[in-house]
Coordinates of C-alpha atoms in Angstrom, one line a residue:
M84 CA 47.3 -44.7 30.2
S85 CA 45.9 -43.0 33.2
D86 CA 44.0 -39.8 34.0
P87 CA 42.9 -39.0 30.4
V88 CA 41.6 -35.5 31.4
T89 CA 45.1 -34.2 32.3
G90 CA 47.1 -36.6 30.2
R91 CA 49.7 -36.9 33.0
I92 CA 50.7 -40.5 32.3
W93 CA 51.2 -41.7 28.8
K94 CA 53.3 -44.8 28.0
F95 CA 54.0 -47.0 25.1
G96 CA 56.9 -49.2 23.9
I97 CA 58.7 -49.3 27.2
P98 CA 61.0 -52.3 28.0
A99 CA 60.7 -54.2 31.2
G100 CA 62.3 -52.6 34.2
A101 CA 62.0 -49.1 32.8
D102 CA 60.3 -46.2 34.5
T103 CA 56.5 -46.6 34.0
Q104 CA 55.4 -43.0 34.3
K105 CA 56.1 -40.2 31.9
R106 CA 54.3 -36.8 32.1
Y107 CA 52.9 -35.2 29.0
P108 CA 50.9 -32.1 30.2
L109 CA 48.6 -30.8 27.5
P110 CA 49.3 -27.2 26.4
Q111 CA 47.1 -25.0 28.4
R112 CA 47.3 -22.2 25.8
L113 CA 44.9 -24.2 23.5
G114 CA 42.1 -23.8 26.0
F115 CA 40.6 -27.3 25.4
P116 CA 37.3 -28.0 27.3
A117 CA 37.8 -31.0 29.6
L118 CA 35.2 -33.0 27.8
I119 CA 36.9 -32.6 24.4
S120 CA 40.3 -33.5 26.0
R121 CA 38.8 -36.7 27.4
L122 CA 37.2 -37.7 24.1
L123 CA 40.4 -37.1 22.1
L124 CA 42.7 -39.0 24.5
L125 CA 40.3 -42.0 24.5
S126 CA 39.9 -42.1 20.8
P127 CA 41.2 -45.3 19.2
P128 CA 43.6 -43.8 16.7
L129 CA 45.7 -42.4 19.5
L130 CA 46.2 -45.8 21.3
L131 CA 49.4 -47.1 19.7
P132 CA 50.7 -50.6 20.2
A133 CA 53.9 -51.3 21.9
A134 CA 57.0 -51.0 19.6
S135 CA 58.7 -54.2 18.7
S136 CA 61.8 -52.6 17.3
P137 CA 64.3 -50.0 18.7
T138 CA 63.1 -47.4 16.1
R139 CA 59.6 -46.1 15.7
S140 CA 58.3 -44.1 12.8
T141 CA 56.2 -41.1 13.3
S142 CA 52.4 -41.5 13.2
T143 CA 50.1 -38.6 12.6
T144 CA 46.4 -38.5 13.3
S145 CA 44.1 -35.5 12.6
T146 CA 40.8 -35.0 14.2
S147 CA 38.2 -32.3 13.2
L148 CA 36.8 -30.6 16.3
F149 CA 34.4 -28.2 14.7
S150 CA 33.1 -27.4 11.2
P151 CA 33.2 -23.8 10.0
S152 CA 29.8 -22.4 10.9
P153 CA 28.7 -19.1 12.6
T154 CA 27.5 -21.1 15.6
D155 CA 30.9 -22.5 16.6
P156 CA 31.9 -21.6 20.2
D157 CA 35.5 -20.9 19.2
P158 CA 36.0 -20.8 15.4
R159 CA 39.8 -20.6 15.9
L160 CA 39.9 -24.3 16.7
L161 CA 38.7 -25.4 13.3
F162 CA 41.3 -28.2 12.9
V163 CA 43.6 -29.8 15.4
G164 CA 46.5 -32.1 14.3
F165 CA 48.1 -34.6 16.6
S166 CA 51.6 -35.9 15.8
M167 CA 53.0 -38.8 17.9
G168 CA 56.4 -40.3 17.3
L169 CA 60.0 -40.8 18.4
V170 CA 61.6 -37.7 19.7
K171 CA 64.5 -38.9 21.8
E172 CA 66.3 -42.2 22.5
G173 CA 68.0 -43.4 25.6
A174 CA 70.4 -46.3 26.1
D175 CA 67.8 -48.5 27.8
M176 CA 64.5 -46.8 27.0
E177 CA 62.6 -45.4 24.1
E178 CA 59.7 -43.0 24.6
G179 CA 57.2 -41.2 22.4
T180 CA 55.9 -37.7 22.8
L181 CA 52.6 -36.1 22.1
E182 CA 52.8 -32.9 20.1
I183 CA 49.7 -30.8 19.4
G184 CA 49.5 -28.1 16.8
I185 CA 46.7 -26.1 15.3
E186 CA 45.9 -25.9 11.7
Y187 CA 43.6 -23.1 10.6
R188 CA 41.0 -23.0 7.8
T189 CA 40.4 -19.3 8.2
V190 CA 41.8 -18.0 4.9
S191 CA 39.9 -14.8 4.3
G192 CA 41.6 -13.5 1.2
V193 CA 44.4 -13.8 -1.3
A194 CA 46.2 -10.8 -2.8
G195 CA 49.0 -11.5 -5.2
P196 CA 51.7 -13.5 -3.3
L197 CA 49.9 -12.8 0.1
V198 CA 47.4 -14.8 2.0
I199 CA 45.3 -13.2 4.8
L200 CA 44.2 -15.3 7.8
D201 CA 41.6 -14.4 10.4
K202 CA 41.1 -15.6 14.0
V203 CA 44.7 -16.8 14.4
K204 CA 45.8 -17.4 18.0
G205 CA 49.2 -15.9 18.8
P206 CA 50.8 -15.4 15.4
K207 CA 54.4 -14.1 15.4
Y208 CA 56.2 -11.8 13.0
Q209 CA 58.4 -13.7 10.5
E210 CA 57.0 -17.1 11.8
I211 CA 57.1 -19.9 9.2
V212 CA 53.8 -21.5 8.2
N213 CA 53.0 -24.7 6.3
I214 CA 50.1 -24.3 3.9
R215 CA 48.4 -27.5 2.7
L216 CA 46.2 -27.2 -0.4
G217 CA 43.1 -29.2 -1.1
D218 CA 45.0 -31.5 -3.5
G219 CA 47.5 -32.4 -0.7
T220 CA 50.4 -30.3 -1.9
T221 CA 52.3 -28.3 0.7
R222 CA 53.8 -24.8 0.5
R223 CA 55.8 -22.6 2.8
G224 CA 55.1 -19.1 3.8
Q225 CA 56.2 -16.4 6.3
V226 CA 54.2 -14.1 8.5
L227 CA 54.7 -10.6 7.1
E228 CA 52.3 -8.7 9.3
V229 CA 50.3 -9.3 12.5
D230 CA 47.3 -7.3 13.6
G231 CA 45.6 -8.8 16.6
E232 CA 44.2 -12.1 15.5
K233 CA 44.8 -11.4 11.8
A234 CA 48.0 -12.5 10.0
V235 CA 49.3 -11.7 6.5
V236 CA 51.4 -14.5 5.1
Q237 CA 53.7 -14.3 2.1
V238 CA 53.8 -17.6 0.2
F239 CA 57.2 -18.5 -1.2
E240 CA 55.9 -20.9 -3.9
G241 CA 53.0 -18.7 -5.1
T242 CA 49.3 -18.5 -4.2
S243 CA 47.8 -20.3 -7.2
G244 CA 45.3 -22.9 -6.1
I245 CA 44.8 -21.5 -2.5
D246 CA 41.1 -21.3 -1.5
N247 CA 39.2 -20.6 1.7
K248 CA 37.4 -24.0 1.8
Y249 CA 40.1 -26.7 1.6
T250 CA 43.3 -24.9 2.4
T251 CA 44.7 -25.4 5.9
V252 CA 47.5 -23.4 7.4
Q253 CA 49.7 -24.5 10.3
F254 CA 51.9 -22.1 12.3
T255 CA 55.3 -23.7 13.2
G256 CA 56.5 -21.2 15.8
E257 CA 59.9 -21.1 14.0
V258 CA 61.6 -18.5 11.8
L259 CA 62.9 -19.4 8.4
K260 CA 66.1 -21.3 8.7
T261 CA 68.3 -22.9 6.0
P262 CA 70.6 -25.9 6.3
V263 CA 74.2 -25.1 5.7
S264 CA 77.2 -27.3 5.2
L265 CA 80.7 -27.2 3.6
D266 CA 79.4 -29.7 1.1
M267 CA 77.3 -26.9 -0.5
L268 CA 80.4 -25.9 -2.5
G269 CA 80.1 -27.2 -6.0
R270 CA 76.3 -27.5 -5.8
I271 CA 73.4 -25.8 -7.5
F272 CA 70.2 -24.8 -5.6
N273 CA 67.0 -23.1 -6.5
G274 CA 66.0 -19.8 -4.9
S275 CA 64.6 -21.5 -1.8
G276 CA 67.8 -23.4 -1.1
K277 CA 66.7 -26.8 -2.5
P278 CA 69.3 -28.8 -4.6
I279 CA 68.4 -28.9 -8.3
D280 CA 71.5 -30.5 -9.7
N281 CA 70.3 -34.1 -9.3
G282 CA 72.9 -34.6 -6.6
P283 CA 72.5 -36.2 -3.2
P284 CA 70.7 -34.3 -0.4
I285 CA 72.9 -31.9 1.6
L286 CA 73.7 -33.3 5.1
P287 CA 73.4 -30.1 7.2
E288 CA 75.9 -29.2 9.8
A289 CA 73.7 -26.5 11.1
Y290 CA 70.4 -24.7 10.6
L291 CA 70.8 -20.9 10.5
D292 CA 68.3 -18.1 10.5
I293 CA 68.3 -16.5 7.0
S294 CA 68.1 -13.0 8.5
G295 CA 71.5 -13.5 9.9
S296 CA 72.9 -12.8 13.4
S297 CA 73.4 -9.3 14.7
I298 CA 77.0 -8.2 14.5
N299 CA 78.3 -5.9 17.3
P300 CA 79.8 -2.9 15.4
S301 CA 82.7 -2.9 17.8
E302 CA 83.6 -6.4 16.8
R303 CA 83.9 -5.5 13.1
T304 CA 87.4 -5.1 11.7
Y305 CA 88.3 -2.7 8.9
P306 CA 88.3 -4.3 5.4
E307 CA 91.8 -4.7 4.2
E308 CA 93.9 -6.8 1.8
M309 CA 92.8 -7.3 -1.7
I310 CA 90.5 -9.7 -3.7
Q311 CA 91.8 -10.0 -7.2
T312 CA 89.2 -10.2 -10.0
G313 CA 91.7 -10.6 -12.9
I314 CA 90.2 -7.5 -14.6
S315 CA 92.7 -4.6 -14.9
T316 CA 90.3 -1.7 -14.6
I317 CA 89.0 -3.1 -11.3
D318 CA 92.2 -4.4 -9.8
V319 CA 94.4 -1.4 -10.5
M320 CA 91.9 1.5 -10.4
N321 CA 89.0 0.2 -8.2
S322 CA 90.7 -2.4 -6.0
I323 CA 88.3 -4.4 -3.8
A324 CA 89.2 -5.1 -0.2
R325 CA 88.2 -8.2 1.6
G326 CA 85.0 -7.4 3.5
Q327 CA 84.0 -4.6 1.1
K328 CA 80.6 -4.2 -0.6
I329 CA 80.8 -2.6 -4.1
P330 CA 78.1 -2.9 -6.7
L331 CA 78.3 -3.1 -10.5
F332 CA 75.9 -0.5 -12.1
S333 CA 74.8 -1.9 -15.4
A334 CA 71.8 -1.6 -17.8
A335 CA 69.8 -3.8 -20.1
G336 CA 71.8 -5.1 -23.0
L337 CA 75.2 -4.7 -21.3
P338 CA 77.4 -7.7 -20.6
H339 CA 77.1 -7.7 -16.8
N340 CA 76.4 -11.5 -16.8
E341 CA 79.6 -12.1 -18.7
I342 CA 81.6 -9.9 -16.3
A343 CA 80.1 -11.7 -13.3
A344 CA 81.0 -15.1 -14.8
Q345 CA 84.6 -13.8 -15.6
I346 CA 85.0 -12.6 -12.0
C347 CA 83.9 -16.1 -10.7
R348 CA 86.5 -17.8 -13.0
Q349 CA 89.4 -15.5 -12.2
A350 CA 88.8 -14.2 -8.7
G351 CA 91.3 -15.0 -6.0
L352 CA 93.3 -13.7 -3.0
V353 CA 96.3 -11.4 -3.2
K354 CA 98.5 -12.6 -0.3
R355 CA 100.7 -10.3 1.7
L356 CA 104.2 -10.2 0.4
E357 CA 107.2 -10.7 2.5
K358 CA 109.8 -7.9 2.3
G359 CA 112.3 -8.4 -0.4
K360 CA 110.2 -11.1 -2.2
H361 CA 107.9 -11.0 -5.2
A362 CA 104.9 -13.2 -5.4
E363 CA 102.2 -13.8 -8.0
G364 CA 98.8 -12.9 -6.8
G365 CA 95.4 -14.5 -7.3
G366 CA 94.7 -17.9 -8.8
E367 CA 93.4 -20.9 -7.0
D368 CA 93.3 -20.8 -3.3
D369 CA 91.9 -23.4 -0.9
N370 CA 90.7 -20.6 1.4
F371 CA 88.6 -18.8 -1.2
A372 CA 85.0 -19.5 -2.1
I373 CA 82.2 -17.9 -4.1
V374 CA 78.5 -17.7 -3.4
F375 CA 76.6 -16.7 -6.5
A376 CA 72.9 -15.8 -6.3
A377 CA 70.9 -15.1 -9.5
M378 CA 67.4 -13.6 -9.1
G379 CA 64.8 -13.3 -11.8
V380 CA 67.1 -14.5 -14.6
N381 CA 65.7 -16.3 -17.7
M382 CA 66.5 -19.9 -18.5
E383 CA 69.2 -18.9 -21.0
T384 CA 71.1 -16.9 -18.5
A385 CA 70.8 -19.7 -15.9
Q386 CA 72.2 -22.2 -18.3
F387 CA 75.0 -19.8 -19.3
F388 CA 76.2 -19.6 -15.7
K389 CA 75.9 -23.3 -15.0
R390 CA 77.7 -24.2 -18.2
D391 CA 80.4 -21.6 -17.7
F392 CA 81.2 -22.6 -14.2
E393 CA 81.3 -26.3 -15.0
E394 CA 83.4 -26.1 -18.2
N395 CA 86.0 -23.8 -16.6
G396 CA 86.5 -25.8 -13.4
S397 CA 85.4 -23.0 -11.1
M398 CA 82.2 -24.9 -10.0
E399 CA 84.1 -26.7 -7.2
R400 CA 84.5 -23.5 -5.2
V401 CA 81.1 -22.0 -6.1
T402 CA 77.7 -22.4 -4.5
L403 CA 75.1 -21.4 -7.0
F404 CA 71.5 -20.2 -6.2
L405 CA 69.2 -19.8 -9.2
N406 CA 65.8 -18.0 -9.0
L407 CA 64.4 -18.1 -12.5
A408 CA 62.1 -15.5 -14.0
N409 CA 59.2 -18.0 -14.0
D410 CA 59.7 -18.8 -10.3
P411 CA 57.4 -17.1 -7.7
T412 CA 58.3 -13.5 -7.3
I413 CA 58.2 -13.8 -3.5
E414 CA 61.1 -16.3 -3.7
R415 CA 63.4 -13.5 -4.8
I416 CA 63.1 -11.9 -1.4
I417 CA 64.6 -14.8 0.4
T418 CA 67.2 -15.9 -2.3
P419 CA 69.9 -13.3 -1.4
R420 CA 69.3 -13.9 2.3
I421 CA 69.8 -17.7 1.9
A422 CA 72.9 -17.0 -0.1
L423 CA 74.3 -14.7 2.5
T424 CA 73.5 -17.1 5.3
T425 CA 75.5 -19.8 3.4
A426 CA 78.4 -17.3 3.0
E427 CA 78.4 -16.4 6.7
Y428 CA 78.7 -20.1 7.6
L429 CA 81.6 -20.6 5.1
A430 CA 83.3 -17.4 6.3
Y431 CA 82.9 -17.4 10.1
E432 CA 82.7 -21.1 10.8
C433 CA 84.9 -22.5 8.1
G434 CA 87.4 -19.7 7.9
K435 CA 87.0 -19.0 4.2
H436 CA 87.2 -15.7 2.3
V437 CA 83.9 -15.6 0.5
L438 CA 83.0 -13.5 -2.5
V439 CA 79.2 -13.0 -2.8
I440 CA 77.8 -12.0 -6.2
L441 CA 74.1 -11.0 -6.3
T442 CA 72.5 -10.5 -9.7
D443 CA 70.1 -8.8 -10.4
M444 CA 69.2 -6.6 -7.4
S445 CA 66.8 -4.7 -9.6
S446 CA 64.7 -7.9 -9.8
Y447 CA 64.8 -8.1 -6.0
A448 CA 63.6 -4.5 -5.7
D449 CA 60.8 -5.1 -8.1
A450 CA 59.7 -8.1 -6.0
L451 CA 59.8 -5.9 -2.9
R452 CA 57.6 -3.4 -4.7
E453 CA 55.1 -6.1 -5.7
V454 CA 54.7 -7.3 -2.2
S455 CA 54.3 -3.7 -0.9
A456 CA 51.6 -3.1 -3.5
A457 CA 49.8 -6.3 -2.5
R458 CA 49.8 -5.1 1.1
E459 CA 48.4 -1.7 0.0
E460 CA 51.2 0.3 1.6
V461 CA 51.7 3.9 0.8
P462 CA 54.3 3.9 -2.1
G463 CA 57.4 5.9 -2.2
R464 CA 59.5 7.0 -5.3
R465 CA 58.3 5.2 -8.4
G466 CA 56.1 2.9 -6.5
Y467 CA 58.9 1.4 -4.4
P468 CA 58.2 1.1 -0.6
G469 CA 59.5 3.7 1.7
Y470 CA 61.4 1.1 3.7
M471 CA 63.4 -0.1 0.7
Y472 CA 66.6 1.7 1.9
T473 CA 66.4 -0.3 5.2
D474 CA 65.6 -3.5 3.4
L475 CA 68.6 -3.2 1.1
A476 CA 70.8 -2.4 4.1
T477 CA 69.8 -5.7 5.7
I478 CA 71.4 -7.4 2.7
Y479 CA 74.5 -5.2 2.0
E480 CA 75.5 -4.7 5.6
R481 CA 76.1 -8.5 6.0
A482 CA 79.4 -8.0 4.3
G483 CA 82.5 -7.5 6.4
R484 CA 85.0 -9.0 8.7
I485 CA 84.7 -9.9 12.4
E486 CA 87.4 -9.7 15.1
G487 CA 88.8 -13.1 15.9
R488 CA 87.5 -14.8 12.7
T489 CA 89.8 -15.5 9.8
G490 CA 87.1 -15.4 7.1
S491 CA 85.5 -12.5 5.4
I492 CA 82.5 -11.7 3.2
T493 CA 82.9 -9.5 0.2
Q494 CA 79.8 -8.4 -1.8
I495 CA 79.5 -7.5 -5.5
P496 CA 75.8 -6.9 -6.1
I497 CA 74.9 -6.3 -9.7
L498 CA 71.9 -4.2 -10.7
T499 CA 70.5 -3.0 -14.0
M500 CA 69.5 0.7 -14.2
P501 CA 66.2 1.2 -16.0
N502 CA 66.8 3.5 -19.0
D503 CA 70.4 3.9 -17.9
D504 CA 69.2 6.2 -15.1
I505 CA 71.6 6.2 -12.2
T506 CA 69.1 8.3 -10.2
H507 CA 66.6 5.4 -10.2
P508 CA 65.7 4.5 -6.6
T509 CA 67.5 1.1 -6.7
P510 CA 71.0 2.3 -7.8
D511 CA 70.5 5.5 -5.8
L512 CA 69.9 3.8 -2.5
T513 CA 72.5 1.1 -3.2
G514 CA 75.1 3.8 -3.7
Y515 CA 74.3 5.3 -0.3
I516 CA 74.8 2.0 1.5
T517 CA 77.7 0.5 -0.4
E518 CA 81.4 1.6 -0.5
G519 CA 81.7 2.7 -4.1
Q520 CA 80.5 1.5 -7.5
I521 CA 81.8 0.0 -10.8
Y522 CA 80.1 1.6 -13.8
I523 CA 79.5 -0.4 -17.0
D524 CA 79.3 2.0 -19.9
R525 CA 77.1 1.7 -22.9
Q526 CA 79.3 3.9 -25.2
L527 CA 82.3 1.7 -24.6
H528 CA 80.1 -1.4 -25.2
N529 CA 78.9 0.1 -28.5
R530 CA 82.6 0.5 -29.5
Q531 CA 83.2 -3.3 -29.0
I532 CA 85.3 -2.7 -25.9
Y533 CA 85.0 -5.5 -23.3
P534 CA 84.7 -5.2 -20.4
P535 CA 83.0 -1.8 -20.9
I536 CA 84.0 -0.4 -17.5
N537 CA 84.1 3.3 -17.4
V538 CA 86.7 4.2 -14.7
L539 CA 85.8 7.9 -14.3
P540 CA 82.4 7.4 -12.6
S541 CA 83.7 4.3 -10.8
L542 CA 85.0 4.4 -7.3
S543 CA 86.2 2.1 -4.6
R544 CA 86.2 3.9 -1.2
L545 CA 88.2 1.3 0.6
M546 CA 90.9 0.9 -2.0
K547 CA 93.5 2.5 0.1
S548 CA 93.3 -0.2 2.7
A549 CA 93.8 -3.0 0.1
I550 CA 96.8 -1.9 -1.8
G551 CA 100.4 -0.7 -1.2
E552 CA 103.6 -2.3 -0.2
G553 CA 103.2 -5.7 1.4
M554 CA 99.7 -6.2 -0.1
T555 CA 100.1 -5.4 -3.8
R556 CA 103.0 -3.2 -4.8
R557 CA 104.3 0.1 -3.5
D558 CA 103.6 2.0 -6.8
H559 CA 100.0 0.9 -7.0
S560 CA 98.4 4.0 -5.6
D561 CA 100.5 6.4 -7.6
V562 CA 99.9 4.5 -10.9
S563 CA 96.2 4.5 -10.3
N564 CA 96.1 8.3 -9.6
Q565 CA 98.1 9.0 -12.7
L566 CA 96.0 6.8 -14.9
Y567 CA 92.8 8.6 -13.7
A568 CA 94.4 12.1 -14.2
N569 CA 95.7 11.3 -17.7
Y570 CA 92.4 9.6 -18.8
A571 CA 90.3 12.6 -17.6
I572 CA 92.6 15.0 -19.4
G573 CA 92.4 12.9 -22.6
K574 CA 88.6 13.0 -22.4
D575 CA 88.7 16.8 -22.2
V576 CA 91.1 17.0 -25.2
Q577 CA 88.9 14.7 -27.2
A578 CA 85.9 17.0 -26.5
M579 CA 88.0 20.1 -27.5
K580 CA 89.1 18.3 -30.7
A581 CA 85.5 18.0 -31.8
V582 CA 85.2 21.8 -31.5
V583 CA 88.5 23.2 -32.8
G584 CA 89.8 20.3 -34.9
E585 CA 93.0 18.3 -34.5
E586 CA 95.2 20.9 -36.2
A587 CA 94.7 23.3 -33.4
L588 CA 95.9 20.9 -30.7
S589 CA 99.4 21.1 -29.2
S590 CA 101.9 18.3 -29.2
E591 CA 101.1 17.7 -25.5
D592 CA 97.4 17.4 -26.3
L593 CA 98.2 14.8 -29.0
L594 CA 100.0 12.7 -26.4
Y595 CA 96.9 12.7 -24.3
L596 CA 94.8 11.6 -27.3
E597 CA 97.3 8.8 -28.0
F598 CA 97.1 7.7 -24.3
L599 CA 93.3 7.8 -24.4
D600 CA 93.1 5.5 -27.4
K601 CA 95.7 3.0 -26.1
F602 CA 94.2 3.1 -22.6
E603 CA 90.8 2.0 -23.9
R604 CA 92.1 -0.5 -26.5
K605 CA 94.9 -2.1 -24.4
F606 CA 94.1 -1.6 -20.7
V607 CA 90.3 -1.4 -20.5
A608 CA 89.8 -3.9 -23.3
Q609 CA 90.5 -7.4 -22.1
G610 CA 89.3 -10.8 -23.4
A611 CA 86.7 -12.7 -21.5
Y612 CA 89.2 -15.4 -20.8
D613 CA 92.2 -13.2 -20.5
T614 CA 93.4 -13.3 -16.9
R615 CA 95.8 -10.6 -15.6
N616 CA 97.1 -10.7 -12.1
I617 CA 97.7 -7.4 -10.3
F618 CA 101.4 -7.3 -11.2
Q619 CA 100.8 -7.8 -14.9
S620 CA 98.1 -5.1 -14.9
L621 CA 100.5 -2.7 -13.2
D622 CA 103.3 -3.4 -15.7
L623 CA 100.8 -2.8 -18.5
A624 CA 99.9 0.5 -16.9
W625 CA 103.5 1.6 -16.9
T626 CA 103.8 0.8 -20.6
L627 CA 101.0 3.3 -21.2
L628 CA 102.4 5.9 -18.9
R629 CA 105.8 5.8 -20.7
I630 CA 104.0 7.6 -23.6
F631 CA 104.6 10.8 -21.6
P632 CA 107.9 12.2 -20.6
R633 CA 108.7 12.1 -16.9
E634 CA 107.9 15.8 -16.5
L635 CA 104.2 15.2 -17.3
L636 CA 103.7 12.4 -14.7
H637 CA 102.9 14.9 -11.9
R638 CA 101.2 12.4 -9.6
I639 CA 104.0 9.9 -9.3
P640 CA 106.9 10.7 -6.9
A641 CA 110.4 10.9 -8.3
K642 CA 111.5 7.9 -6.2
T643 CA 108.8 5.7 -7.7
L644 CA 109.6 7.0 -11.2
D645 CA 113.3 6.1 -10.7
A646 CA 112.2 2.6 -9.8
F647 CA 109.6 1.9 -12.4
Y648 CA 109.7 4.4 -15.3
S649 CA 112.7 2.8 -17.0
R650 CA 111.7 -0.1 -19.3
D651 CA 114.3 -2.4 -17.8
A652 CA 113.5 -1.4 -14.2
A653 CA 113.4 -4.4 -11.9
H654 CA 109.9 -5.0 -10.4

């Protein structure tokens, strides 16, 4: 070791014949006085013996520079940690490096999931920090706001036990990244991305920013082709295109968890059909994967999802993220982003068509409101932050397809409407961003109809690009339109019957009433383990439409009626 003031030469564990000088300039941004630098570099803990093996473990030494008192010349440098160890290896030489980082003991306050720090040198927005408590436990946090030398940090694991005397905070200079790998399929993780299935650790193939990469709008391709859910009301009347984002609007007490699990069991791709050939759609597909993220669910719901996926053999193509109700609220903010980062890797790097199911986005919005209240921000509607529209868009807009990549990301976020109020800010803003909605109806549920999907307020805006000849079947669009029209007329006749009585109805009105009943009992109603591919659902729709004479099927062209109206028509 030579010239300890500048630290220019620092050597240890170098074999004979190797270069004897290595430069390690001290970071000038720390502003060390020359005397302190000299004392630290000459201190015994930093003089490491020569290594006797080709691999050296990391050694860490911490030295207190100042004690927190009003007379300190620079209270920002309350604690400096030194980390020395192996950083890189060469074929004929091994060298260690000196890394210097600052740990702060300047916690000035704790507010809910937030920690406020004073006298921080150069904090960065969204920078990850490591928080060490007095008992030695470590937690992670993220810089949420920067104001000069003050920083507001949101703690992912909760703020219980954090004080201003023994808690130290280290700024890493990195944004939050998550390890991703193809091996994540079939695994279960908590809301922070840590495995909780007692399996081996994930060997990451990459570390990706959970906020995702910016996608050039000109590089996006229009969503097309269909993802089949196995549920007739969705596949026939609200078809989902690959790359689409379409939410499920539900409410407390409705079976949205069961519907989500059923979609995971049955979902698959509908492949393009060659002309003159008929193929079955959906089912297992090596190119299809599901990323499922549950936020704020109770233990019973979490066990239901795990048990259902494992018992039905769908777990091998599912990556499951579980944020429980007793987990820190702040963790719910990063859970959907970690799930979408995993989906982006599977889609754009591994070439898979990924279906992302997020439940429950209302829990996510409540977590956002809690953080906003802790920051004392001006609230918007019903206490939610004014930037919630933008925040939700950073999640929903990560669905889509990219030019030159074979994979796609399709999103089905599920949210519960408080008091069945569709004008609540969460479903209201979600409806602005997404491309349609699937509405789960309480009246159908009370009549024991499962899945209780009301097709009239439901809509898929990109349905036209996912159906038709070559993708599903050429009669698909016409059948869907006719089902909508007849069901709407049947609802009107039902309301009129309540006023004038059944005796005052015409024979044509009675046909619509018959269709209404059979449509709900045979087409909408479907067992939880009853899988119908798109062709079976279309054939079932034709059996219902045959209740009417051809003259009343106004929305289906004559050519299509000639091909499909007859019971023995070849499909």
